[in-house]
Coordinates of C-alpha atoms in Angstrom, one line a residue:
X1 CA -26.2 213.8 276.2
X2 CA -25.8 210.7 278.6
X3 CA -27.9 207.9 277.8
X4 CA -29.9 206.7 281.1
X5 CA -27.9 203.8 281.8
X6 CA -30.5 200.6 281.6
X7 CA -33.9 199.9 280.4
X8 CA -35.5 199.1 283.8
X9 CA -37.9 196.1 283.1
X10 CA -40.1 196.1 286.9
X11 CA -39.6 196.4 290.2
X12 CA -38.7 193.6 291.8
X13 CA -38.1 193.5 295.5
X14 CA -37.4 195.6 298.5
X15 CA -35.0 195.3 301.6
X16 CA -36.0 196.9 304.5
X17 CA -33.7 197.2 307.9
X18 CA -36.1 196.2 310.7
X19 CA -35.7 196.5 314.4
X20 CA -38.4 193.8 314.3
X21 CA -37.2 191.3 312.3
X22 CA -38.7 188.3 314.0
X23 CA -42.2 190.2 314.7
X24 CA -42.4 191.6 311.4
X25 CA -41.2 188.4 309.8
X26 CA -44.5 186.4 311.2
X27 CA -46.5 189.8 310.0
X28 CA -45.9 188.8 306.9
X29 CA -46.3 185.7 306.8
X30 CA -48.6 184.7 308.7
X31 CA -51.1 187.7 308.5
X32 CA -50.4 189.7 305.3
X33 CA -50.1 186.6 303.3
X34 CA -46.2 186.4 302.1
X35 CA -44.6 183.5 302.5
X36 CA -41.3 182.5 303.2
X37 CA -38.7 181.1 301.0
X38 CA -35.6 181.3 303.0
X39 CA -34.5 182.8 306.3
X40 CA -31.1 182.5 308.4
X41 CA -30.0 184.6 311.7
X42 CA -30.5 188.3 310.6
X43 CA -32.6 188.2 307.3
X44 CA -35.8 186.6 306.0
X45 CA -36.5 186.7 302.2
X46 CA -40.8 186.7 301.5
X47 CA -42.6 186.1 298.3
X48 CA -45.9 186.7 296.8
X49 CA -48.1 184.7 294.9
X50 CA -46.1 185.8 291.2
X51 CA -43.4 183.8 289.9
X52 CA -40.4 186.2 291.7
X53 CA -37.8 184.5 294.0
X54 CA -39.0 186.5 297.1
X55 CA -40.0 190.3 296.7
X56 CA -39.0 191.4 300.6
X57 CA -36.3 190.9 302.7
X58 CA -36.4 191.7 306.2
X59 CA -33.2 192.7 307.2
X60 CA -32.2 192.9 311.3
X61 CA -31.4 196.4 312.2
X62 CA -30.8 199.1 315.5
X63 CA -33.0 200.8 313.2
X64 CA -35.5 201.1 310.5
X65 CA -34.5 202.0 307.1
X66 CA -34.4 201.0 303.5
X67 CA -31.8 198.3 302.7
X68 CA -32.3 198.3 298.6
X69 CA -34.6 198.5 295.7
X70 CA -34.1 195.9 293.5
X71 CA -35.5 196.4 289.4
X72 CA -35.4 193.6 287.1
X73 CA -33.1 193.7 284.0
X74 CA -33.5 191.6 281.2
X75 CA -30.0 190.4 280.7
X76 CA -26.6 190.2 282.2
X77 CA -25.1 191.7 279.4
X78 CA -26.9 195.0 280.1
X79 CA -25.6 194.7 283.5
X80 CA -22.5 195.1 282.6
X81 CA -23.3 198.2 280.1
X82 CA -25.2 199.8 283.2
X83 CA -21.7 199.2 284.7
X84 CA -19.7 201.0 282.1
X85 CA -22.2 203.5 281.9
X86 CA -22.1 204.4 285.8
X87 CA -18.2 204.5 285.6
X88 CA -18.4 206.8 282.6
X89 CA -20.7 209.3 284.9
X90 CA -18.7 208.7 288.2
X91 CA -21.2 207.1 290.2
X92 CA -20.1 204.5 292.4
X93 CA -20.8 201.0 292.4
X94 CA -20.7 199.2 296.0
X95 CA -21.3 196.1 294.6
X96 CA -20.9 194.5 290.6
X97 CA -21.1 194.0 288.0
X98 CA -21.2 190.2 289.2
X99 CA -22.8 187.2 290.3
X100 CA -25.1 188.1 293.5
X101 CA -24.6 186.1 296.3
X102 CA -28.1 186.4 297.6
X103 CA -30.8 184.5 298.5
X104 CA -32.5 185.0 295.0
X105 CA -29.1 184.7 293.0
X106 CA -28.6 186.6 289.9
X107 CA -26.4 188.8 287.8
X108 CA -26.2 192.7 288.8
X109 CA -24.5 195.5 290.8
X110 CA -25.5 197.8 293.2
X111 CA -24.9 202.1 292.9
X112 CA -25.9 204.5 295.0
X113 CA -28.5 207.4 294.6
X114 CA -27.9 210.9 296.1
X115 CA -29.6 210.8 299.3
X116 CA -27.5 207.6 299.9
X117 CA -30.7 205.0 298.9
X118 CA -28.8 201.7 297.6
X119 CA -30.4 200.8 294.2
X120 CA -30.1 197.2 293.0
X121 CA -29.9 196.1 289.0
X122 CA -30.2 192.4 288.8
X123 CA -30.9 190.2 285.9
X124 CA -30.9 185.9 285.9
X125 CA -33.0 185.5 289.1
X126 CA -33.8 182.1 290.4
X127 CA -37.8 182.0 289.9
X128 CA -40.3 179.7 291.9
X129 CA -43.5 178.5 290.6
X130 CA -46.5 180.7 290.1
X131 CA -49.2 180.5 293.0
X132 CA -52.3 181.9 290.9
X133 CA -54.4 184.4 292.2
X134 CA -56.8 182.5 294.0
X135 CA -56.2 183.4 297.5
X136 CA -56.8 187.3 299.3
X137 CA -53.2 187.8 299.0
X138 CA -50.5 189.8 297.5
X139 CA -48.7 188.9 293.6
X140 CA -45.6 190.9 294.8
X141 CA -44.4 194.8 295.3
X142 CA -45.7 197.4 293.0
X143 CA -44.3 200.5 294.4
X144 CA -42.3 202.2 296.8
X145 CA -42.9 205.6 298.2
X146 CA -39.6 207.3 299.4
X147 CA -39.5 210.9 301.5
X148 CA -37.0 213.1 300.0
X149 CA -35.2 216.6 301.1
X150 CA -35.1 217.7 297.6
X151 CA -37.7 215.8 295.2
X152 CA -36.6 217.8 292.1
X153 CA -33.3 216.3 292.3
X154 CA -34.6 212.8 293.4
X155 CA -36.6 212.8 290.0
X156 CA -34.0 214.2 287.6
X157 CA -31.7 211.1 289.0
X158 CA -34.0 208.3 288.5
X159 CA -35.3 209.6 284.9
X160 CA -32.3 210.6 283.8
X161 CA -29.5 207.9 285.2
X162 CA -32.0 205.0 285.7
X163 CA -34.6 206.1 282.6
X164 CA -37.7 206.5 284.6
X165 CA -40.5 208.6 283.1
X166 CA -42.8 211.3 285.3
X167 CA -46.5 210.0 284.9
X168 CA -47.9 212.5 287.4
X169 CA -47.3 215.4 289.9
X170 CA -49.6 215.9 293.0
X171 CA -48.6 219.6 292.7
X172 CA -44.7 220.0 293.9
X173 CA -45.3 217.2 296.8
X174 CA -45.1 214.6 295.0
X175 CA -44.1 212.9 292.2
X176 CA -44.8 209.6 290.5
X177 CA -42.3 207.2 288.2
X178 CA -42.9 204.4 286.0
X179 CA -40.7 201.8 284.2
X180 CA -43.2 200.1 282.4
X181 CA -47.1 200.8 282.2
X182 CA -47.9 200.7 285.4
X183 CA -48.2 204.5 286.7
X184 CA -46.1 204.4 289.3
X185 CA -43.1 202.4 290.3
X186 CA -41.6 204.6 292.3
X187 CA -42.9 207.8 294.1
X188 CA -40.6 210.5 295.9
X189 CA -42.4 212.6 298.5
X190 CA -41.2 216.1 299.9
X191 CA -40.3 215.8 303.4
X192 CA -37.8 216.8 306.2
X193 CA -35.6 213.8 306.1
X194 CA -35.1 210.9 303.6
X195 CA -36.5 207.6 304.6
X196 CA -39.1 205.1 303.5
X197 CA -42.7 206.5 303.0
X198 CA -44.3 202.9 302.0
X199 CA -44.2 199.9 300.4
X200 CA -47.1 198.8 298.3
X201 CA -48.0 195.0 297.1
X202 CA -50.2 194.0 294.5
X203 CA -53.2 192.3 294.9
X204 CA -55.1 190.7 292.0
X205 CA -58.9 192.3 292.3
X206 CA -60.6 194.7 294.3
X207 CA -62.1 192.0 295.7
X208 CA -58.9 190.6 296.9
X209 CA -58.0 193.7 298.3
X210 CA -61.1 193.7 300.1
X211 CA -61.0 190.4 301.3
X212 CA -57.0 191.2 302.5
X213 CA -58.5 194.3 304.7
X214 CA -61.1 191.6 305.7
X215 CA -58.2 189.3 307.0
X216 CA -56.6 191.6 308.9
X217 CA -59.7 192.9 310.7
X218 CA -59.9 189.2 311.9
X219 CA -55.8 189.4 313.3
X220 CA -57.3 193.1 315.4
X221 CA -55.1 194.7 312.9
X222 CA -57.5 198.0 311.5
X223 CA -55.8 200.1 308.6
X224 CA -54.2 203.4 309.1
X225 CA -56.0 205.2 306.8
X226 CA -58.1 203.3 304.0
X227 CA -59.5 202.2 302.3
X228 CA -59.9 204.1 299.3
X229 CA -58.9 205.3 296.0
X230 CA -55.9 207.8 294.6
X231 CA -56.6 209.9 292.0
X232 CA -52.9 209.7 291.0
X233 CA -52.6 206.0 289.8
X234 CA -56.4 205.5 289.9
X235 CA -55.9 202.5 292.6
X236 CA -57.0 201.6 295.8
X237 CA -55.5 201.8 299.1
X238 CA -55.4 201.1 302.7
X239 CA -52.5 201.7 304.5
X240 CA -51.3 199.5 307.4
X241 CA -48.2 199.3 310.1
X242 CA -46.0 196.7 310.5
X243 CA -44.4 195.8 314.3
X244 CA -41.6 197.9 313.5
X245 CA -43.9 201.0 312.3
X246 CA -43.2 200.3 308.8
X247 CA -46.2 201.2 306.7
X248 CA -47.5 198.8 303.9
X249 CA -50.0 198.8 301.6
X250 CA -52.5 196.9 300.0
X251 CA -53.6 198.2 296.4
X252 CA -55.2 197.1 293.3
X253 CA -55.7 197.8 290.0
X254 CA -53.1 200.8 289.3
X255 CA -53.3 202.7 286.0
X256 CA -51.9 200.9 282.8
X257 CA -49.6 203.7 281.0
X258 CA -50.0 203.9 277.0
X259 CA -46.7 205.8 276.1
X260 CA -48.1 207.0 273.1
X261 CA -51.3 208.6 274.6
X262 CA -50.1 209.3 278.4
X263 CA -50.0 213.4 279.2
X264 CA -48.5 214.2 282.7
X265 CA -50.8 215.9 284.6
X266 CA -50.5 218.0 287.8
X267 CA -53.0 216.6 290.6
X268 CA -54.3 219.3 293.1
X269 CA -54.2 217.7 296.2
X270 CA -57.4 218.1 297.7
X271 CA -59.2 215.4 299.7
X272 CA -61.6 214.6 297.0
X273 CA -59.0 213.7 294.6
X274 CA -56.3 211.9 297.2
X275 CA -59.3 209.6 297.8
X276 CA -61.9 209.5 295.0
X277 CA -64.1 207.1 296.6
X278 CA -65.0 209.7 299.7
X279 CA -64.1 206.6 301.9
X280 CA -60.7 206.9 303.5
X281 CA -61.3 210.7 304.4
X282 CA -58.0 212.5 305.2
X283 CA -54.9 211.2 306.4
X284 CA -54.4 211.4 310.4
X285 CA -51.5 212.2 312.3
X286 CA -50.8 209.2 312.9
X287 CA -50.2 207.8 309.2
X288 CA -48.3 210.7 308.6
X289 CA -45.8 210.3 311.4
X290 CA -45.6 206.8 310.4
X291 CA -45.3 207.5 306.5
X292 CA -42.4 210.1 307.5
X293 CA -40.2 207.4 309.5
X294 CA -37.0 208.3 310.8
X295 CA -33.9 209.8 309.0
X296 CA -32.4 207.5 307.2
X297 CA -28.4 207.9 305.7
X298 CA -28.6 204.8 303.7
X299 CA -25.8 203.9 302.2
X300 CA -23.6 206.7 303.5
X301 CA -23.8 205.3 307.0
X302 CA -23.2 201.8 306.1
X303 CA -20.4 202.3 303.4
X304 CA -18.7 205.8 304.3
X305 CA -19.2 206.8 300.6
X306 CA -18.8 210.3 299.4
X307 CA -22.1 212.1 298.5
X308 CA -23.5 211.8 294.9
X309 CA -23.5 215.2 292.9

């Protein structure tokens, strides 16, 4: 039996293509509360208020899509296992094992999922100082949500090449991943087409969170649908566009997993339990054409790879 091929540590940060790049660059920094840490022509790299290099890059783009998810490794050593390990199982690399000649720097590779979603390994990257949680605004990324044609095989990839664990099902919609304790790291969501559902960021409190929704209601920017609380994850939401459509979300205070104790369970999903406060009532039209995007290739349009089995 194949071993998964790396002991993913956290998520760490999220490209996203963006026909908006300058718009959605000045979204984020000046009204959801990232800041930026470097930016040239076509690409803007964002952190939070934790101690990770940036933890989005906005990426220019004809079109929206996902660009890469990026987990942290612990060392470059187990990068280049995770190499030898993907070689063994015939999955391609498109980048590594190698020194990253990114923004953030580093030691990783790059390999390719089978609905064409680039998934970054990275260890040794450059960290800035810690910004304490003072302020309404976000620590970093805590998940992404991804729409998937086939969610079964989506899950069976990430748990058993990348060594994810299943925390919960919403019944056979959706399914939520964690590498560490928090619940969910990654979600997959059944749709028509693959593409980016949302991303999520971290913020400190509830009362952060609150005061975030607060800051945005002073910009004229409402939430989509929010906020509230999941019963998958236990954490609160409100959902929001960005100017390229993008949807991001705040949330706080997302289930801690105790391996030892933690039963999946299978959520109904029911209004009462997709927002257990009774606040956010059902999602609209609206959110859920934005949360379905547009179909997105990935890495077989941008590299002319052959499909992952």
């Amino acid at each position: 039996m194949n071993q998964p091929i790396a002991r993913l540590r956290r998520l760490r940060s999220v490209e996203l293509r963006t026909h908006a790049r300058s718009a959605s660059t000045d979204f984020y920094s000046e009204v959801w509360g990232l800041r930026v840490v470097d930016q040239g022509d076509d690409a803007a790299w964002l952190r939070g208020t934790g101690d990770q290099h940036h933890v989005l890059q906005l990426t220019a783009a004809e079109r929206n899509g996902l660009g890469r998810i990026s987990f942290a490794i612990s060392t470059p050593a187990e990068i280049d296992e995770a190499a030898r390990r993907l070689d063994a199982r015939g999955i391609p690399m498109i980048q590594g094992p190698g020194a990253v000649d990114d923004a953030g720097g580093g030691y990783g590779l790059r390999l390719v999922d089978p609905e064409g979603r680039i998934v970054e390994l990275i260890a040794d990257t450059l960290a800035v100082p810690d910004l304490g949680r003072g302020d309404a605004v976000p620590v970093g990324v805590t998940h992404v949500v991804l729409n998937t044609v086939d969610i079964d095989a989506a899950v069976s990839f990430y748990c058993d090449v990348l060594g994810m664990r299943v925390s919960d099902w919403s019944e056979h919609q959706m399914a939520f991943l964690r590498c560490n304790s928090d619940h969910h790291s990654i979600a997959f969501n059944q749709a028509q087409w693959a593409s980016v559902n949302h991303i999520a960021y971290e913020m400190p409190t509830v009362d952060h969170f609150m005061r975030g929704i607060g800051r945005l209601r002073h910009h004229g920017i409402l939430p989509l649908w929010g906020p509230g609380k999941h019963g998958p994850g236990d954490n609160t939401f409100s959902y929001f566009a960005d100017p390229a459509g993008l949807v991001c979300e705040y949330t706080s205070g997302i289930a801690q997993v105790d391996e030892d104790r933690w039963l999946c369970r299978v959520w109904r999903r029911v209004p009462e339990l997709s927002d257990l406060w009774g606040t956010a009532g059902p999602p609209s039209k609206q959110v859920r054409d934005h949360m379905a995007g547009i179909p997105d290739p990935g890495a077989f349009e941008l590299h002319d790879l052959e499909r992952v089995s």
